[in-house]
mmCIF file of C-alpha atoms and ligand atoms in Angstrom:
data_model
loop_
_atom_site.group_PDB
_atom_site.id
_atom_site.type_symbol
_atom_site.label_atom_id
_atom_site.label_comp_id
_atom_site.label_asym_id
_atom_site.label_seq_id
_atom_site.Cartn_x
_atom_site.Cartn_y
_atom_site.Cartn_z
ATOM 1 C CA MET A 1 167.037 -20.412 39.396
ATOM 2 C CA LYS A 2 167.274 -22.174 36.012
ATOM 3 C CA ARG A 3 164.971 -21.035 33.230
ATOM 4 C CA LEU A 4 162.376 -23.616 32.221
ATOM 5 C CA VAL A 5 161.485 -24.162 28.558
ATOM 6 C CA CYS A 6 158.596 -26.562 27.908
ATOM 7 C CA ALA A 7 157.262 -28.343 24.843
ATOM 8 C CA ASN A 8 153.533 -28.989 25.042
ATOM 9 C CA TRP A 9 152.890 -31.471 22.229
ATOM 10 C CA LYS A 10 149.129 -31.428 22.872
ATOM 11 C CA MET A 11 147.336 -34.223 20.941
ATOM 12 C CA TYR A 12 150.023 -34.497 18.257
ATOM 13 C CA LYS A 13 152.632 -37.114 17.311
ATOM 14 C CA VAL A 14 152.680 -40.882 17.093
ATOM 15 C CA LYS A 15 155.791 -42.974 17.851
ATOM 16 C CA SER A 16 157.353 -42.581 14.402
ATOM 17 C CA ASP A 17 157.062 -38.772 14.726
ATOM 18 C CA VAL A 18 158.746 -38.898 18.132
ATOM 19 C CA LYS A 19 161.577 -40.972 16.689
ATOM 20 C CA SER A 20 162.187 -38.548 13.838
ATOM 21 C CA PHE A 21 161.918 -35.561 16.235
ATOM 22 C CA PHE A 22 164.758 -36.938 18.378
ATOM 23 C CA GLU A 23 166.815 -37.918 15.336
ATOM 24 C CA ARG A 24 166.805 -34.211 14.423
ATOM 25 C CA TRP A 25 166.904 -32.783 17.978
ATOM 26 C CA GLU A 26 170.304 -31.250 18.636
ATOM 27 C CA ARG A 27 171.780 -32.357 21.931
ATOM 28 C CA TYR A 28 173.477 -29.814 24.062
ATOM 29 C CA GLU A 29 174.357 -29.590 27.720
ATOM 30 C CA MET A 30 171.510 -27.914 29.549
ATOM 31 C CA ILE A 31 173.688 -26.031 31.955
ATOM 32 C CA ASP A 32 171.487 -23.027 32.429
ATOM 33 C CA LYS A 33 168.008 -24.376 31.539
ATOM 34 C CA GLU A 34 165.593 -27.185 32.147
ATOM 35 C CA ILE A 35 163.728 -28.566 29.139
ATOM 36 C CA VAL A 36 160.492 -30.478 29.670
ATOM 37 C CA PHE A 37 158.538 -32.456 27.061
ATOM 38 C CA PHE A 38 154.806 -32.940 27.587
ATOM 39 C CA PRO A 39 153.619 -35.668 25.151
ATOM 40 C CA GLN A 40 150.314 -37.552 25.139
ATOM 41 C CA PHE A 41 150.084 -40.124 27.943
ATOM 42 C CA PRO A 42 150.712 -43.312 25.917
ATOM 43 C CA LEU A 43 153.936 -41.761 24.556
ATOM 44 C CA LEU A 44 155.447 -40.935 27.950
ATOM 45 C CA GLU A 45 157.771 -43.902 28.372
ATOM 46 C CA PHE A 46 158.718 -43.859 24.685
ATOM 47 C CA VAL A 47 159.693 -40.172 24.858
ATOM 48 C CA LYS A 48 161.548 -40.805 28.123
ATOM 49 C CA SER A 49 163.778 -43.323 26.352
ATOM 50 C CA PHE A 50 165.167 -40.510 24.149
ATOM 51 C CA LEU A 51 165.851 -37.985 26.919
ATOM 52 C CA THR A 52 169.255 -37.092 28.272
ATOM 53 C CA LYS A 53 170.431 -35.088 31.263
ATOM 54 C CA GLY A 54 168.611 -31.779 31.652
ATOM 55 C CA GLU A 55 165.643 -32.980 29.577
ATOM 56 C CA LYS A 56 162.609 -33.941 31.618
ATOM 57 C CA LEU A 57 159.190 -35.451 31.074
ATOM 58 C CA GLY A 58 155.744 -34.223 32.074
ATOM 59 C CA GLY A 59 152.085 -35.231 31.795
ATOM 60 C CA GLN A 60 149.565 -32.855 30.211
ATOM 61 C CA ASN A 61 147.014 -33.273 33.012
ATOM 62 C CA CYS A 62 146.259 -35.419 36.039
ATOM 63 C CA SER A 63 143.410 -36.382 38.324
ATOM 64 C CA ASP A 64 142.791 -34.929 41.758
ATOM 65 C CA LYS A 65 142.341 -38.535 42.996
ATOM 66 C CA LYS A 66 145.031 -41.098 43.777
ATOM 67 C CA GLU A 67 143.200 -44.085 42.221
ATOM 68 C CA GLY A 68 139.716 -45.495 41.832
ATOM 69 C CA ALA A 69 136.796 -45.992 39.482
ATOM 70 C CA PHE A 70 137.426 -42.888 37.351
ATOM 71 C CA THR A 71 137.438 -44.114 33.752
ATOM 72 C CA GLY A 72 139.534 -41.998 31.424
ATOM 73 C CA GLU A 73 141.364 -40.141 34.175
ATOM 74 C CA VAL A 74 145.116 -40.368 34.815
ATOM 75 C CA SER A 75 146.661 -40.577 38.266
ATOM 76 C CA PRO A 76 149.760 -38.484 38.974
ATOM 77 C CA TYR A 77 151.158 -41.559 40.744
ATOM 78 C CA LEU A 78 151.163 -43.379 37.395
ATOM 79 C CA LEU A 79 152.750 -40.340 35.711
ATOM 80 C CA LYS A 80 155.546 -40.514 38.273
ATOM 81 C CA ASP A 81 155.856 -44.245 37.686
ATOM 82 C CA CYS A 82 156.232 -43.585 33.922
ATOM 83 C CA GLY A 83 159.176 -41.261 34.554
ATOM 84 C CA CYS A 84 157.518 -37.850 34.796
ATOM 85 C CA ASP A 85 158.883 -35.037 36.924
ATOM 86 C CA TYR A 86 156.303 -32.444 35.898
ATOM 87 C CA VAL A 87 152.607 -32.164 35.155
ATOM 88 C CA LEU A 88 150.559 -29.397 33.524
ATOM 89 C CA ILE A 89 147.538 -28.369 35.546
ATOM 90 C CA GLY A 90 144.783 -26.031 34.411
ATOM 91 C CA HIS A 91 145.927 -25.642 30.801
ATOM 92 C CA SER A 92 143.485 -23.354 29.023
ATOM 93 C CA GLU A 93 142.348 -26.175 26.721
ATOM 94 C CA ARG A 94 141.399 -28.188 29.815
ATOM 95 C CA ARG A 95 139.593 -25.213 31.338
ATOM 96 C CA HIS A 96 137.772 -23.982 28.236
ATOM 97 C CA ILE A 97 137.222 -27.035 26.013
ATOM 98 C CA PHE A 98 136.812 -29.671 28.728
ATOM 99 C CA LEU A 99 135.252 -27.261 31.226
ATOM 100 C CA GLU A 100 137.492 -28.098 34.163
ATOM 101 C CA LYS A 101 136.514 -25.824 37.013
ATOM 102 C CA ASN A 102 138.957 -23.658 38.931
ATOM 103 C CA GLU A 103 137.723 -25.268 42.169
ATOM 104 C CA ILE A 104 139.355 -28.619 41.321
ATOM 105 C CA MET A 105 142.784 -27.150 40.529
ATOM 106 C CA GLY A 106 144.011 -27.001 44.140
ATOM 107 C CA GLY A 107 143.170 -30.698 44.628
ATOM 108 C CA LYS A 108 144.994 -31.643 41.436
ATOM 109 C CA ILE A 109 148.068 -29.663 42.442
ATOM 110 C CA LEU A 110 148.154 -31.228 45.902
ATOM 111 C CA ASN A 111 147.640 -34.726 44.497
ATOM 112 C CA ALA A 112 150.471 -34.157 41.991
ATOM 113 C CA ILE A 113 152.780 -32.942 44.736
ATOM 114 C CA ASN A 114 151.966 -35.911 46.944
ATOM 115 C CA ALA A 115 152.815 -38.152 43.988
ATOM 116 C CA GLY A 116 156.250 -36.507 43.732
ATOM 117 C CA LEU A 117 155.598 -34.328 40.670
ATOM 118 C CA LYS A 118 156.154 -30.623 40.170
ATOM 119 C CA PRO A 119 152.991 -28.966 38.844
ATOM 120 C CA LEU A 120 153.143 -26.272 36.183
ATOM 121 C CA TYR A 121 149.943 -24.407 36.962
ATOM 122 C CA CYS A 122 148.501 -22.509 33.983
ATOM 123 C CA VAL A 123 146.512 -19.304 34.260
ATOM 124 C CA GLY A 124 145.305 -16.789 31.699
ATOM 125 C CA GLU A 125 142.507 -14.474 30.673
ATOM 126 C CA LYS A 126 140.192 -14.679 27.655
ATOM 127 C CA LEU A 127 140.110 -11.867 25.108
ATOM 128 C CA GLU A 128 136.788 -10.476 26.341
ATOM 129 C CA GLU A 129 138.114 -10.434 29.906
ATOM 130 C CA ARG A 130 141.203 -8.506 28.801
ATOM 131 C CA GLU A 131 139.075 -6.051 26.827
ATOM 132 C CA ALA A 132 136.853 -5.533 29.878
ATOM 133 C CA GLY A 133 139.948 -4.659 31.951
ATOM 134 C CA LYS A 134 139.558 -7.804 34.055
ATOM 135 C CA THR A 135 142.880 -9.524 33.343
ATOM 136 C CA ILE A 136 144.340 -9.269 36.835
ATOM 137 C CA GLU A 137 141.031 -10.078 38.533
ATOM 138 C CA VAL A 138 140.724 -13.269 36.444
ATOM 139 C CA ILE A 139 144.334 -14.281 37.084
ATOM 140 C CA PHE A 140 143.995 -13.666 40.840
ATOM 141 C CA ASN A 141 140.813 -15.781 40.931
ATOM 142 C CA GLN A 142 142.725 -18.588 39.228
ATOM 143 C CA LEU A 143 145.618 -18.125 41.671
ATOM 144 C CA ASP A 144 143.167 -18.469 44.575
ATOM 145 C CA ALA A 145 143.241 -22.217 43.823
ATOM 146 C CA LEU A 146 146.741 -22.151 45.338
ATOM 147 C CA LYS A 147 145.523 -21.157 48.811
ATOM 148 C CA GLY A 148 146.867 -23.642 51.361
ATOM 149 C CA LEU A 149 149.765 -24.574 49.070
ATOM 150 C CA GLU A 150 152.121 -21.850 50.310
ATOM 151 C CA ASN A 151 154.804 -24.342 51.337
ATOM 152 C CA VAL A 152 154.919 -26.534 48.266
ATOM 153 C CA GLU A 153 157.003 -26.412 45.099
ATOM 154 C CA PHE A 154 155.392 -25.634 41.782
ATOM 155 C CA ASP A 155 155.779 -23.296 38.815
ATOM 156 C CA ILE A 156 153.240 -21.116 37.036
ATOM 157 C CA ALA A 157 152.627 -20.471 33.341
ATOM 158 C CA TYR A 158 150.873 -17.261 32.340
ATOM 159 C CA GLU A 159 149.126 -18.067 29.078
ATOM 160 C CA PRO A 160 146.650 -15.496 27.796
ATOM 161 C CA VAL A 161 143.910 -17.583 26.150
ATOM 162 C CA TRP A 162 143.737 -15.218 23.150
ATOM 163 C CA ALA A 163 147.421 -15.916 22.438
ATOM 164 C CA ILE A 164 147.312 -19.729 22.517
ATOM 165 C CA GLY A 165 147.522 -21.241 19.054
ATOM 166 C CA THR A 166 146.401 -17.982 17.452
ATOM 167 C CA GLY A 167 149.709 -16.517 16.284
ATOM 168 C CA LYS A 168 149.013 -13.456 18.484
ATOM 169 C CA VAL A 169 151.779 -13.157 21.028
ATOM 170 C CA ALA A 170 151.490 -10.862 24.056
ATOM 171 C CA LYS A 171 153.812 -7.859 23.961
ATOM 172 C CA LYS A 172 156.776 -8.252 26.269
ATOM 173 C CA GLU A 173 155.559 -5.313 28.401
ATOM 174 C CA ASP A 174 152.025 -6.760 28.740
ATOM 175 C CA ALA A 175 153.298 -10.210 29.686
ATOM 176 C CA SER A 176 155.834 -8.695 32.038
ATOM 177 C CA PHE A 177 153.134 -6.603 33.759
ATOM 178 C CA VAL A 178 151.035 -9.708 34.486
ATOM 179 C CA HIS A 179 154.136 -11.587 35.657
ATOM 180 C CA THR A 180 154.865 -8.797 38.123
ATOM 181 C CA LYS A 181 151.304 -8.998 39.453
ATOM 182 C CA ILE A 182 151.558 -12.793 39.812
ATOM 183 C CA LYS A 183 154.824 -12.433 41.712
ATOM 184 C CA GLU A 184 153.252 -9.746 43.938
ATOM 185 C CA PHE A 185 150.345 -12.101 44.672
ATOM 186 C CA LEU A 186 152.784 -14.847 45.659
ATOM 187 C CA SER A 187 154.855 -12.685 47.965
ATOM 188 C CA LYS A 188 151.794 -11.010 49.524
ATOM 189 C CA ASN A 189 150.311 -14.433 50.258
ATOM 190 C CA ASP A 190 153.534 -15.690 51.761
ATOM 191 C CA PHE A 191 154.470 -18.382 49.272
ATOM 192 C CA LYS A 192 157.738 -19.773 50.600
ATOM 193 C CA LYS A 193 159.377 -21.564 47.661
ATOM 194 C CA GLU A 194 160.969 -20.085 44.578
ATOM 195 C CA ILE A 195 158.296 -20.167 41.899
ATOM 196 C CA ARG A 196 159.114 -19.633 38.238
ATOM 197 C CA VAL A 197 156.564 -17.773 36.137
ATOM 198 C CA LEU A 198 156.658 -18.830 32.475
ATOM 199 C CA TYR A 199 154.990 -17.157 29.502
ATOM 200 C CA GLY A 200 153.044 -19.163 26.916
ATOM 201 C CA GLY A 201 151.047 -18.220 23.833
ATOM 202 C CA SER A 202 152.284 -18.322 20.225
ATOM 203 C CA VAL A 203 155.948 -18.378 21.183
ATOM 204 C CA LYS A 204 158.130 -18.785 18.077
ATOM 205 C CA LYS A 205 161.839 -18.591 17.337
ATOM 206 C CA GLU A 206 161.270 -14.991 16.197
ATOM 207 C CA ASN A 207 159.835 -13.740 19.522
ATOM 208 C CA ALA A 208 161.398 -16.045 22.166
ATOM 209 C CA ARG A 209 164.495 -13.962 22.766
ATOM 210 C CA GLU A 210 162.522 -10.751 23.244
ATOM 211 C CA LEU A 211 160.167 -12.415 25.762
ATOM 212 C CA LEU A 212 162.988 -14.065 27.701
ATOM 213 C CA SER A 213 164.830 -10.763 27.921
ATOM 214 C CA ALA A 214 162.239 -9.586 30.483
ATOM 215 C CA ASP A 215 163.788 -10.308 33.868
ATOM 216 C CA ASN A 216 160.520 -11.586 35.350
ATOM 217 C CA ILE A 217 159.780 -14.058 32.526
ATOM 218 C CA ASP A 218 161.422 -17.199 33.887
ATOM 219 C CA GLY A 219 160.801 -19.475 30.941
ATOM 220 C CA LEU A 220 158.421 -20.420 28.137
ATOM 221 C CA LEU A 221 155.609 -22.916 27.564
ATOM 222 C CA VAL A 222 155.577 -23.617 23.835
ATOM 223 C CA GLY A 223 152.822 -25.433 21.959
ATOM 224 C CA GLY A 224 152.751 -25.470 18.153
ATOM 225 C CA ALA A 225 156.342 -24.319 17.660
ATOM 226 C CA SER A 226 157.680 -27.135 19.874
ATOM 227 C CA LEU A 227 156.557 -29.811 17.420
ATOM 228 C CA ASP A 228 159.474 -29.042 15.135
ATOM 229 C CA PRO A 229 162.912 -29.903 16.570
ATOM 230 C CA GLU A 230 164.840 -27.145 14.780
ATOM 231 C CA GLU A 231 162.334 -24.457 15.782
ATOM 232 C CA PHE A 232 162.121 -25.657 19.385
ATOM 233 C CA TYR A 233 165.916 -25.836 19.591
ATOM 234 C CA ARG A 234 166.155 -22.231 18.385
ATOM 235 C CA ILE A 235 163.617 -21.195 21.043
ATOM 236 C CA ALA A 236 165.360 -23.133 23.822
ATOM 237 C CA THR A 237 168.736 -21.639 22.947
ATOM 238 C CA SER A 238 167.508 -18.131 22.164
ATOM 239 C CA ILE A 239 169.000 -16.697 25.333
HETATM 240 C C1 PEP B 301 150.273 -24.129 24.810
HETATM 241 O O1 PEP B 301 149.883 -25.185 24.329
HETATM 242 O O2 PEP B 301 150.401 -24.020 26.034
HETATM 243 C C2 PEP B 301 150.586 -23.008 23.924
HETATM 244 C C3 PEP B 301 151.051 -21.909 24.437
HETATM 245 O O3 PEP B 301 150.365 -23.204 22.573
HETATM 246 P P1 PEP B 301 150.942 -22.296 21.359
HETATM 247 O O4 PEP B 301 152.408 -22.087 21.635
HETATM 248 O O5 PEP B 301 150.681 -23.097 20.136
HETATM 249 O O6 PEP B 301 150.205 -20.992 21.394
#
């Protein structure tokens, strides 16, 4: 199973930034890893034009509907049409800033799969939930959205909310513990496909190698540090 290293560009970059990113992005053969870029929607086809083998494209979100009168939403069918292979679902900024409910996540995942995309389903606890000893309970509730999807292909990103964009990275042991629990949940509930579990939250070139050295951390979802080509390259090639 190849490791997956993802760049979530959030609501950053215009076309000229993308151009200068790829002018400085070192090309190398992705023999042992998949790299996925998640830019803003209007940049998808532009970013795609710079990608080479082993580098893939993903949307940052998608609707749970195929099409219709849903102003401002994006269909996974259009993402596929624009060259995406992946889509983020349930990113913490969608859950906590835009108040997307856990109940709609299963529908989004299924819709994305039907459109031919591979979802990267994000889960993670808030600081107060961790401090109250509820981390695993919260994660398992979020994983409940996957019920009925035991036969489909997707990946998971464990992203503790307190670590996203804060500079506070989870310790390798803490991340690894949650990854083990997620993998236990998947095998107990009879998920059939190989599912990678990525870590995300303040990943930098200084901590990427340590995190990836855990044998149950199957890749990284990188936000802020992926905006810079040299830094992201160092992360992607850290192991
Ligand atoms: C993210 O956007 O998923 C993320 C983990 O952000 P950052 O790396 O900036 O914490």
